[in-house]
Amino acid sequence: MMMLELAGLRRCFDDVVAVDRLDLALPAGCLVGLLGANGAGKTTTLDLLATLLAPTAGTARVAGHDIRTEVMAVRRKLGYVPEHGAVYEGLTAREYLELAALLHDLDPQVGLGRAERILAHFALTGVLDDRLASFSKGMRRKVLVTAALLHDPPVLLLDEPMDGLDVASQRRLADLLVQLAAGGKTVVYSSHVLQQVEEICQRLVLIHEGRLLWHGEVADLRREHGGAPLTDIFLRMTHQDSGSTVAWADLLGGGA
Amino acid sequence: MSARWLGPLVRLAGGDPVRVLGLARALRREAQVQLQLAHEAGTGGRLGPDAGRWVMLGVLGAMSIAVAAAVGALRERAWVAASLLVLCQGGAVFLTAARDAVPLILGQEDRRVLGWWPVSERELLLARSGLLLRAVLEASAAMTAAPLVVLLVAGAPPVAAGLGTLVGLGLHAVVLAAVLAILVQGLARLIGRARARRLVEVAGTLLIVIVINLAARRLGTLAGESRLAGGWALAAVPTAWFGAWGALAQPGWPEVAAAGMGLAAAIAVPAWGLRALGSRGRGDRESTARSRRAVDWTRPLGWWLAPWLRGRDGRALGLLARAHLREDWRLTGGVLFLPVLLLAYLAVSGDRLAGATAGTEAIAGRLALWMALLGASLGGAFTCSSEAAAAWLPAGGVGDPRRLLSLERRLARALLPAPALLAIGIALWAADLVRPADLPAVLGIPWLAFELTLTLTQLVGPAAPFSRAWRRDGGGANRAVFWLLLLVAPACLVWNALVIARTRWGLALTAALLAGSLAGVRWSLARRIGRHGLPGLSPRRA
């Protein structure tokens, strides 16, 4: 069974087409890297799958549920770590995670037990009763990842999940994602850091200006491009020049 | 209120009590801590984070005593007393609900925090409405506490009248809050959340004033007409029905039927509305991402602001103000509509004022009151803005507190009294209501009143960054100033009627008093800045 199926998915913001007729199918048990330049439509795609946005046209199914018509069922089946990382800052980590457990219909005690173990995995202990307002960016990110995993969802969407994490936590999260995929979950990992994506993902989805450019195994992509580094392949496929060397004085206008 | 009481209500509205009440508790805690954090950050001025709320409740409590005296005097005419109580309580509830409904119902924060969690729109709406209901019941209690004591003691029959009224007023508050929540949510479903918020922000102030004016002018008449017609229409209003203690001792069947229908509707409409609106609508899933090509409609404003905001920091402030006006439609609404309201007032009252023996003085006095309110509300509008991310203090690069406050006043003058009084002056002159020679006096007094309240706002909450979120509404000291000013508004009206409009020296005396007060407040502000610096700009002292 395909856990994520996108069929002609399209989203426009007024006169801007952010996602343009995306077709894609991802099975259970895969860890997919979602790549694209700034403004390519990665976050919009994830927001559509997470039911934060309604599609302008087309649709998608998450774990068999339509994002247009079965919103609550979709939300029960997925965990999402958004890029912006917004939380209720006035709540403590315990209150926030209790709320997450309650709204995912988990027993609060069971949920808190899980949360403590997941946070401990990320070396975040003894702060459950601190306000989230006092947390650093990385600490918040760990709490968001914990909230996304709390209900053991079959589909996991992560938008720049490593942002703000220290090296050890990045390693722990990467290992955990590989383990989750091996256990049958579908994990979509969006990032700008190509090395990280290449390191942990077996498959890649490359989008450019809202359209699907390429989808398949990382090894196949590199083989097609003669074993070139992923960065070079990405720049070539998205028609971006890595940029010739420019003198700073020229950028300042020649007066410096 | 406990889950035992609220649970059945939530279930009736189609929600799961455990989930909705848990969500409501978290949202309330979040709001409380945000207020506290804003205060700790030092941007709330000298008064505490809850100052605005307590001052509002104090003002309503004071009004409650006046209403209690009227209710006691009118106890032989139960319908009139009940109508008065309903009107006052309804006004307090409506003002509170109108203030809180938009940020609570149309806020974007929930979507960013838990938009992908399995929370239905209905559950979120019910949790947010619970917070609205709490604020509304507080205002209702403050407004009606004293009259209820009077009814418990002197009603006919005493205890039954008091308890009946209590039940009716509670029901009234719930219905009004629910209806307002439904209307706001319904608007969001029709035209989208972002558009609905902007529309309400722009037109909200004007609509509130119009509704209150209409209610004050028409409800008393309607109540009288209804009573003459048999009272059945008024009996359909549950609060009036409960409040009219003793008047329905021997009711006819039309009154009983009307009361029954009113009661049923009061329960059914909110429950049905919340159920119906809980389903998904067009505005439920929106992004803040908009078109990349935006028309800058504030460009002409830059030319208007330039002479007021000179210098490098002045230009920076002007740019920030324009960006802010594009984002914060409530401020835009306040800037646009209050002058329009003043002109409308002149259009409506012009003939009466022209016919008065001291038209010039009456106009000046009334305008002064309006402008004083305008000055106070401006501070609130500045500090409670919705979306702009930039704080103007550091972004403007202004290091000197006195310079900053001076720039803030200049900006306020340029945005509000200058265009408003210019338009009003032209209107007065064109309609031949005021002799050209009297125009400086007619416009000078309101200007002084505006300056006074604006400086007073700076005194209690000097830092006015353009970066507050809706959810922090109600915590600012500016709200306290606004409510205090509402308390002295009747005194201003009496002063206008007795001194300005009737004596030759009234205008001169008022001008002298305003100027003296302004000098005193300015001196106090300068002294305070000299001693303590400016919160948000100067380093904090432990």
Short mmCIF file of N, CA and C in Angstrom, two decimals, chain B residues 298-434:
data_model
loop_
_atom_site.label_atom_id
_atom_site.label_comp_id
_atom_site.label_asym_id
_atom_site.label_seq_id
_atom_site.Cartn_x
_atom_site.Cartn_y
_atom_site.Cartn_z
N THR B 298 0.28 53.14 0.69
CA THR B 298 0.68 54.14 1.69
C THR B 298 1.69 55.14 1.14
N ARG B 299 2.03 55.00 -0.14
CA ARG B 299 3.04 55.91 -0.69
C ARG B 299 2.65 57.39 -0.53
N PRO B 300 1.41 57.77 -0.84
CA PRO B 300 1.04 59.18 -0.63
C PRO B 300 1.18 59.61 0.84
N LEU B 301 1.00 58.64 1.74
CA LEU B 301 1.12 58.97 3.16
C LEU B 301 2.54 59.41 3.49
N GLY B 302 3.52 58.85 2.75
CA GLY B 302 4.91 59.24 2.96
C GLY B 302 5.10 60.74 2.76
N TRP B 303 4.45 61.28 1.74
CA TRP B 303 4.58 62.72 1.48
C TRP B 303 3.95 63.53 2.61
N TRP B 304 2.82 63.03 3.13
CA TRP B 304 2.14 63.75 4.21
C TRP B 304 2.97 63.71 5.50
N LEU B 305 3.63 62.55 5.74
CA LEU B 305 4.36 62.39 6.99
C LEU B 305 5.70 63.13 6.98
N ALA B 306 6.25 63.36 5.77
CA ALA B 306 7.61 63.90 5.68
C ALA B 306 7.83 65.18 6.49
N PRO B 307 6.94 66.18 6.40
CA PRO B 307 7.21 67.40 7.18
C PRO B 307 7.13 67.18 8.69
N TRP B 308 6.38 66.17 9.10
CA TRP B 308 6.23 65.92 10.55
C TRP B 308 7.42 65.14 11.09
N LEU B 309 7.94 64.25 10.28
CA LEU B 309 9.00 63.35 10.75
C LEU B 309 10.29 63.69 10.02
N ARG B 310 10.98 64.70 10.51
CA ARG B 310 12.22 65.12 9.86
C ARG B 310 13.41 64.35 10.40
N GLY B 311 14.50 64.40 9.69
CA GLY B 311 15.73 63.76 10.16
C GLY B 311 15.78 62.29 9.77
N ARG B 312 16.97 61.70 9.99
CA ARG B 312 17.19 60.31 9.62
C ARG B 312 16.24 59.38 10.38
N ASP B 313 16.17 59.60 11.71
CA ASP B 313 15.31 58.73 12.52
C ASP B 313 13.84 58.96 12.19
N GLY B 314 13.50 60.20 11.86
CA GLY B 314 12.11 60.50 11.50
C GLY B 314 11.70 59.77 10.23
N ARG B 315 12.64 59.76 9.23
CA ARG B 315 12.33 59.08 7.97
C ARG B 315 12.18 57.57 8.20
N ALA B 316 13.09 57.04 9.06
CA ALA B 316 13.00 55.60 9.36
C ALA B 316 11.66 55.29 10.03
N LEU B 317 11.26 56.15 10.94
CA LEU B 317 9.99 55.94 11.63
C LEU B 317 8.82 56.01 10.66
N GLY B 318 8.91 56.95 9.71
CA GLY B 318 7.85 57.07 8.71
C GLY B 318 7.72 55.80 7.87
N LEU B 319 8.86 55.23 7.49
CA LEU B 319 8.83 53.98 6.70
C LEU B 319 8.21 52.85 7.51
N LEU B 320 8.60 52.77 8.79
CA LEU B 320 8.04 51.72 9.64
C LEU B 320 6.54 51.92 9.84
N ALA B 321 6.15 53.18 10.02
CA ALA B 321 4.73 53.45 10.23
C ALA B 321 3.91 53.05 9.01
N ARG B 322 4.45 53.32 7.82
CA ARG B 322 3.73 52.94 6.60
C ARG B 322 3.63 51.43 6.47
N ALA B 323 4.75 50.75 6.76
CA ALA B 323 4.72 49.27 6.72
C ALA B 323 3.70 48.74 7.72
N HIS B 324 3.65 49.41 8.86
CA HIS B 324 2.75 48.96 9.90
C HIS B 324 1.28 49.17 9.52
N LEU B 325 1.03 50.30 8.90
CA LEU B 325 -0.35 50.57 8.48
C LEU B 325 -0.82 49.56 7.43
N ARG B 326 0.12 49.09 6.60
CA ARG B 326 -0.25 48.07 5.61
C ARG B 326 -0.58 46.74 6.27
N GLU B 327 0.06 46.48 7.42
CA GLU B 327 -0.13 45.20 8.10
C GLU B 327 -1.29 45.23 9.08
N ASP B 328 -1.34 46.28 9.87
CA ASP B 328 -2.28 46.33 10.99
C ASP B 328 -3.51 47.12 10.58
N TRP B 329 -4.49 46.40 10.17
CA TRP B 329 -5.68 47.07 9.63
C TRP B 329 -6.54 47.69 10.72
N ARG B 330 -6.30 47.31 11.97
CA ARG B 330 -7.06 47.96 13.03
C ARG B 330 -6.59 49.40 13.19
N LEU B 331 -5.27 49.57 13.15
CA LEU B 331 -4.73 50.93 13.24
C LEU B 331 -5.19 51.73 12.03
N THR B 332 -5.13 51.11 10.86
CA THR B 332 -5.59 51.78 9.64
C THR B 332 -7.06 52.17 9.79
N GLY B 333 -7.84 51.24 10.32
CA GLY B 333 -9.26 51.53 10.52
C GLY B 333 -9.47 52.69 11.47
N GLY B 334 -8.68 52.70 12.56
CA GLY B 334 -8.80 53.79 13.53
C GLY B 334 -8.44 55.12 12.90
N VAL B 335 -7.38 55.11 12.11
CA VAL B 335 -6.93 56.35 11.47
C VAL B 335 -7.95 56.83 10.45
N LEU B 336 -8.52 55.91 9.71
CA LEU B 336 -9.43 56.30 8.64
C LEU B 336 -10.82 56.67 9.16
N PHE B 337 -11.31 55.86 10.10
CA PHE B 337 -12.73 55.97 10.40
C PHE B 337 -13.09 56.97 11.49
N LEU B 338 -12.19 57.21 12.43
CA LEU B 338 -12.58 58.15 13.48
C LEU B 338 -12.80 59.57 12.94
N PRO B 339 -11.94 60.05 12.02
CA PRO B 339 -12.28 61.33 11.41
C PRO B 339 -13.62 61.28 10.65
N VAL B 340 -13.86 60.16 10.00
CA VAL B 340 -15.13 60.01 9.29
C VAL B 340 -16.30 60.08 10.28
N LEU B 341 -16.07 59.46 11.43
CA LEU B 341 -17.11 59.46 12.45
C LEU B 341 -17.40 60.88 12.95
N LEU B 342 -16.33 61.64 13.12
CA LEU B 342 -16.51 63.03 13.57
C LEU B 342 -17.30 63.83 12.54
N LEU B 343 -16.96 63.60 11.27
CA LEU B 343 -17.68 64.31 10.22
C LEU B 343 -19.16 63.88 10.20
N ALA B 344 -19.38 62.58 10.42
CA ALA B 344 -20.75 62.08 10.44
C ALA B 344 -21.52 62.72 11.60
N TYR B 345 -20.82 62.84 12.72
CA TYR B 345 -21.45 63.47 13.89
C TYR B 345 -21.87 64.90 13.56
N LEU B 346 -20.96 65.61 12.89
CA LEU B 346 -21.30 66.99 12.52
C LEU B 346 -22.48 67.02 11.54
N ALA B 347 -22.48 66.05 10.63
CA ALA B 347 -23.58 66.00 9.66
C ALA B 347 -24.91 65.77 10.34
N VAL B 348 -24.90 64.92 11.36
CA VAL B 348 -26.14 64.59 12.05
C VAL B 348 -26.57 65.72 12.99
N SER B 349 -25.58 66.29 13.69
CA SER B 349 -25.92 67.26 14.74
C SER B 349 -25.77 68.70 14.29
N GLY B 350 -25.37 68.89 13.02
CA GLY B 350 -25.06 70.23 12.56
C GLY B 350 -26.19 71.22 12.75
N ASP B 351 -27.41 70.83 12.36
CA ASP B 351 -28.54 71.75 12.46
C ASP B 351 -28.80 72.14 13.90
N ARG B 352 -28.74 71.13 14.77
CA ARG B 352 -29.01 71.40 16.18
C ARG B 352 -27.94 72.34 16.76
N LEU B 353 -26.71 72.08 16.36
CA LEU B 353 -25.63 72.91 16.86
C LEU B 353 -25.73 74.33 16.33
N ALA B 354 -26.11 74.46 15.06
CA ALA B 354 -26.22 75.78 14.47
C ALA B 354 -27.34 76.57 15.11
N GLY B 355 -28.38 75.89 15.53
CA GLY B 355 -29.50 76.56 16.15
C GLY B 355 -29.25 76.95 17.58
N ALA B 356 -28.23 76.36 18.18
CA ALA B 356 -27.96 76.67 19.59
C ALA B 356 -27.41 78.07 19.72
N THR B 357 -27.63 78.66 20.90
CA THR B 357 -27.17 80.04 21.11
C THR B 357 -25.66 80.11 21.13
N ALA B 358 -25.02 79.05 21.59
CA ALA B 358 -23.56 79.07 21.65
C ALA B 358 -23.02 77.91 20.84
N GLY B 359 -23.32 77.91 19.51
CA GLY B 359 -22.93 76.81 18.65
C GLY B 359 -21.45 76.55 18.64
N THR B 360 -20.67 77.60 18.52
CA THR B 360 -19.22 77.46 18.46
C THR B 360 -18.69 76.73 19.69
N GLU B 361 -19.16 77.20 20.83
CA GLU B 361 -18.66 76.62 22.07
C GLU B 361 -19.07 75.16 22.20
N ALA B 362 -20.31 74.87 21.83
CA ALA B 362 -20.79 73.50 21.96
C ALA B 362 -19.98 72.57 21.06
N ILE B 363 -19.73 73.03 19.82
CA ILE B 363 -18.95 72.20 18.90
C ILE B 363 -17.56 71.95 19.46
N ALA B 364 -16.92 73.02 19.94
CA ALA B 364 -15.56 72.88 20.46
C ALA B 364 -15.52 71.91 21.62
N GLY B 365 -16.49 72.02 22.52
CA GLY B 365 -16.50 71.14 23.69
C GLY B 365 -16.68 69.69 23.31
N ARG B 366 -17.61 69.44 22.41
CA ARG B 366 -17.87 68.05 22.02
C ARG B 366 -16.71 67.47 21.22
N LEU B 367 -16.17 68.30 20.36
CA LEU B 367 -15.01 67.83 19.60
C LEU B 367 -13.85 67.50 20.54
N ALA B 368 -13.71 68.30 21.59
CA ALA B 368 -12.62 68.08 22.54
C ALA B 368 -12.75 66.70 23.17
N LEU B 369 -13.96 66.32 23.51
CA LEU B 369 -14.16 65.00 24.12
C LEU B 369 -13.80 63.89 23.13
N TRP B 370 -14.27 64.07 21.89
CA TRP B 370 -13.94 63.06 20.86
C TRP B 370 -12.44 62.94 20.68
N MET B 371 -11.79 64.07 20.62
CA MET B 371 -10.36 64.03 20.35
C MET B 371 -9.60 63.44 21.53
N ALA B 372 -10.10 63.68 22.74
CA ALA B 372 -9.46 63.09 23.91
C ALA B 372 -9.54 61.57 23.83
N LEU B 373 -10.69 61.08 23.46
CA LEU B 373 -10.86 59.63 23.30
C LEU B 373 -9.96 59.10 22.18
N LEU B 374 -9.86 59.92 21.14
CA LEU B 374 -9.02 59.54 20.00
C LEU B 374 -7.57 59.40 20.45
N GLY B 375 -7.10 60.35 21.24
CA GLY B 375 -5.72 60.32 21.72
C GLY B 375 -5.46 59.08 22.54
N ALA B 376 -6.42 58.72 23.39
CA ALA B 376 -6.23 57.55 24.25
C ALA B 376 -6.29 56.27 23.45
N SER B 377 -7.20 56.22 22.50
CA SER B 377 -7.34 54.98 21.73
C SER B 377 -6.15 54.77 20.81
N LEU B 378 -5.51 55.86 20.42
CA LEU B 378 -4.36 55.73 19.53
C LEU B 378 -3.24 54.93 20.18
N GLY B 379 -3.00 55.24 21.45
CA GLY B 379 -1.95 54.50 22.15
C GLY B 379 -2.24 53.02 22.12
N GLY B 380 -3.49 52.67 22.39
CA GLY B 380 -3.88 51.26 22.37
C GLY B 380 -3.67 50.66 20.99
N ALA B 381 -4.03 51.42 19.98
CA ALA B 381 -3.90 50.91 18.61
C ALA B 381 -2.43 50.68 18.26
N PHE B 382 -1.55 51.59 18.71
CA PHE B 382 -0.12 51.43 18.43
C PHE B 382 0.44 50.19 19.12
N THR B 383 0.07 50.02 20.38
CA THR B 383 0.76 48.98 21.15
C THR B 383 0.09 47.62 21.03
N CYS B 384 -1.09 47.55 20.46
CA CYS B 384 -1.77 46.26 20.36
C CYS B 384 -1.90 45.83 18.91
N SER B 385 -0.93 46.17 18.11
CA SER B 385 -1.08 45.88 16.69
C SER B 385 -0.88 44.39 16.44
N SER B 386 -1.22 44.00 15.21
CA SER B 386 -1.39 42.57 15.03
C SER B 386 -0.20 41.82 14.45
N GLU B 387 0.41 42.29 13.42
CA GLU B 387 1.28 41.39 12.68
C GLU B 387 2.72 41.84 12.46
N ALA B 388 2.92 43.14 12.40
CA ALA B 388 4.23 43.61 11.97
C ALA B 388 5.33 43.06 12.86
N ALA B 389 6.40 42.68 12.26
CA ALA B 389 7.44 42.00 13.04
C ALA B 389 8.46 42.98 13.63
N ALA B 390 8.58 44.12 13.02
CA ALA B 390 9.65 45.02 13.45
C ALA B 390 9.25 45.86 14.64
N ALA B 391 10.15 45.99 15.58
CA ALA B 391 9.92 46.93 16.68
C ALA B 391 10.50 48.27 16.24
N TRP B 392 9.75 49.31 16.41
CA TRP B 392 10.19 50.57 15.83
C TRP B 392 11.31 51.21 16.62
N LEU B 393 11.45 50.86 17.88
CA LEU B 393 12.46 51.53 18.68
C LEU B 393 13.87 51.23 18.19
N PRO B 394 14.29 49.97 18.19
CA PRO B 394 15.63 49.72 17.69
C PRO B 394 15.75 49.94 16.19
N ALA B 395 14.68 49.59 15.45
CA ALA B 395 14.76 49.71 14.00
C ALA B 395 14.90 51.17 13.58
N GLY B 396 14.27 52.06 14.34
CA GLY B 396 14.36 53.48 14.00
C GLY B 396 15.72 54.06 14.35
N GLY B 397 16.50 53.31 15.09
CA GLY B 397 17.83 53.79 15.45
C GLY B 397 17.79 54.99 16.36
N VAL B 398 16.74 55.13 17.14
CA VAL B 398 16.60 56.29 18.02
C VAL B 398 17.15 55.93 19.39
N GLY B 399 18.14 56.69 19.84
CA GLY B 399 18.74 56.37 21.12
C GLY B 399 18.27 57.25 22.26
N ASP B 400 17.77 58.43 21.92
CA ASP B 400 17.40 59.38 22.96
C ASP B 400 15.91 59.24 23.29
N PRO B 401 15.58 58.91 24.52
CA PRO B 401 14.17 58.70 24.88
C PRO B 401 13.29 59.91 24.58
N ARG B 402 13.81 61.10 24.85
CA ARG B 402 12.98 62.29 24.63
C ARG B 402 12.69 62.48 23.14
N ARG B 403 13.72 62.23 22.35
CA ARG B 403 13.55 62.34 20.89
C ARG B 403 12.52 61.30 20.41
N LEU B 404 12.62 60.14 20.98
CA LEU B 404 11.71 59.06 20.59
C LEU B 404 10.26 59.44 20.91
N LEU B 405 10.04 59.92 22.12
CA LEU B 405 8.67 60.26 22.50
C LEU B 405 8.15 61.43 21.67
N SER B 406 9.07 62.35 21.36
CA SER B 406 8.68 63.48 20.52
C SER B 406 8.27 62.99 19.13
N LEU B 407 9.05 62.06 18.57
CA LEU B 407 8.72 61.51 17.25
C LEU B 407 7.38 60.77 17.29
N GLU B 408 7.18 60.06 18.40
CA GLU B 408 5.93 59.31 18.55
C GLU B 408 4.73 60.28 18.54
N ARG B 409 4.88 61.39 19.24
CA ARG B 409 3.78 62.37 19.25
C ARG B 409 3.58 62.99 17.87
N ARG B 410 4.69 63.26 17.20
CA ARG B 410 4.56 63.85 15.86
C ARG B 410 3.82 62.90 14.90
N LEU B 411 4.19 61.65 15.00
CA LEU B 411 3.54 60.66 14.14
C LEU B 411 2.04 60.60 14.46
N ALA B 412 1.72 60.59 15.75
CA ALA B 412 0.32 60.54 16.16
C ALA B 412 -0.44 61.76 15.65
N ARG B 413 0.19 62.94 15.79
CA ARG B 413 -0.48 64.17 15.30
C ARG B 413 -0.73 64.09 13.79
N ALA B 414 0.29 63.63 13.10
CA ALA B 414 0.17 63.58 11.63
C ALA B 414 -0.91 62.62 11.19
N LEU B 415 -1.06 61.53 11.94
CA LEU B 415 -2.02 60.51 11.52
C LEU B 415 -3.46 60.85 11.92
N LEU B 416 -3.62 61.45 13.09
CA LEU B 416 -4.99 61.61 13.55
C LEU B 416 -5.52 63.03 13.63
N PRO B 417 -5.09 63.86 14.57
CA PRO B 417 -5.79 65.14 14.70
C PRO B 417 -5.59 66.05 13.50
N ALA B 418 -4.41 65.99 12.88
CA ALA B 418 -4.17 66.92 11.77
C ALA B 418 -5.16 66.70 10.62
N PRO B 419 -5.22 65.48 10.06
CA PRO B 419 -6.19 65.31 8.96
C PRO B 419 -7.64 65.42 9.43
N ALA B 420 -7.91 64.94 10.64
CA ALA B 420 -9.30 64.97 11.12
C ALA B 420 -9.77 66.42 11.31
N LEU B 421 -8.95 67.21 11.99
CA LEU B 421 -9.37 68.58 12.26
C LEU B 421 -9.36 69.43 11.00
N LEU B 422 -8.45 69.11 10.08
CA LEU B 422 -8.44 69.82 8.81
C LEU B 422 -9.77 69.57 8.07
N ALA B 423 -10.16 68.31 8.02
CA ALA B 423 -11.41 67.97 7.33
C ALA B 423 -12.61 68.59 8.05
N ILE B 424 -12.58 68.54 9.35
CA ILE B 424 -13.71 69.08 10.12
C ILE B 424 -13.78 70.60 9.98
N GLY B 425 -12.60 71.22 10.01
CA GLY B 425 -12.57 72.68 9.86
C GLY B 425 -13.18 73.09 8.52
N ILE B 426 -12.79 72.38 7.46
CA ILE B 426 -13.34 72.70 6.13
C ILE B 426 -14.85 72.46 6.12
N ALA B 427 -15.27 71.36 6.75
CA ALA B 427 -16.70 71.05 6.79
C ALA B 427 -17.48 72.12 7.56
N LEU B 428 -16.95 72.55 8.67
CA LEU B 428 -17.63 73.57 9.48
C LEU B 428 -17.73 74.89 8.72
N TRP B 429 -16.61 75.22 8.07
CA TRP B 429 -16.57 76.49 7.34
C TRP B 429 -17.52 76.44 6.14
N ALA B 430 -17.48 75.31 5.43
CA ALA B 430 -18.31 75.17 4.24
C ALA B 430 -19.79 75.17 4.60
N ALA B 431 -20.13 74.58 5.74
CA ALA B 431 -21.54 74.52 6.15
C ALA B 431 -21.96 75.79 6.88
N ASP B 432 -21.03 76.71 7.03
CA ASP B 432 -21.31 77.98 7.69
C ASP B 432 -21.77 77.79 9.14
N LEU B 433 -21.25 76.77 9.78
CA LEU B 433 -21.60 76.52 11.18
C LEU B 433 -20.77 77.38 12.12
N VAL B 434 -19.59 77.74 11.67
CA VAL B 434 -18.68 78.49 12.54
C VAL B 434 -18.07 79.63 11.73
#
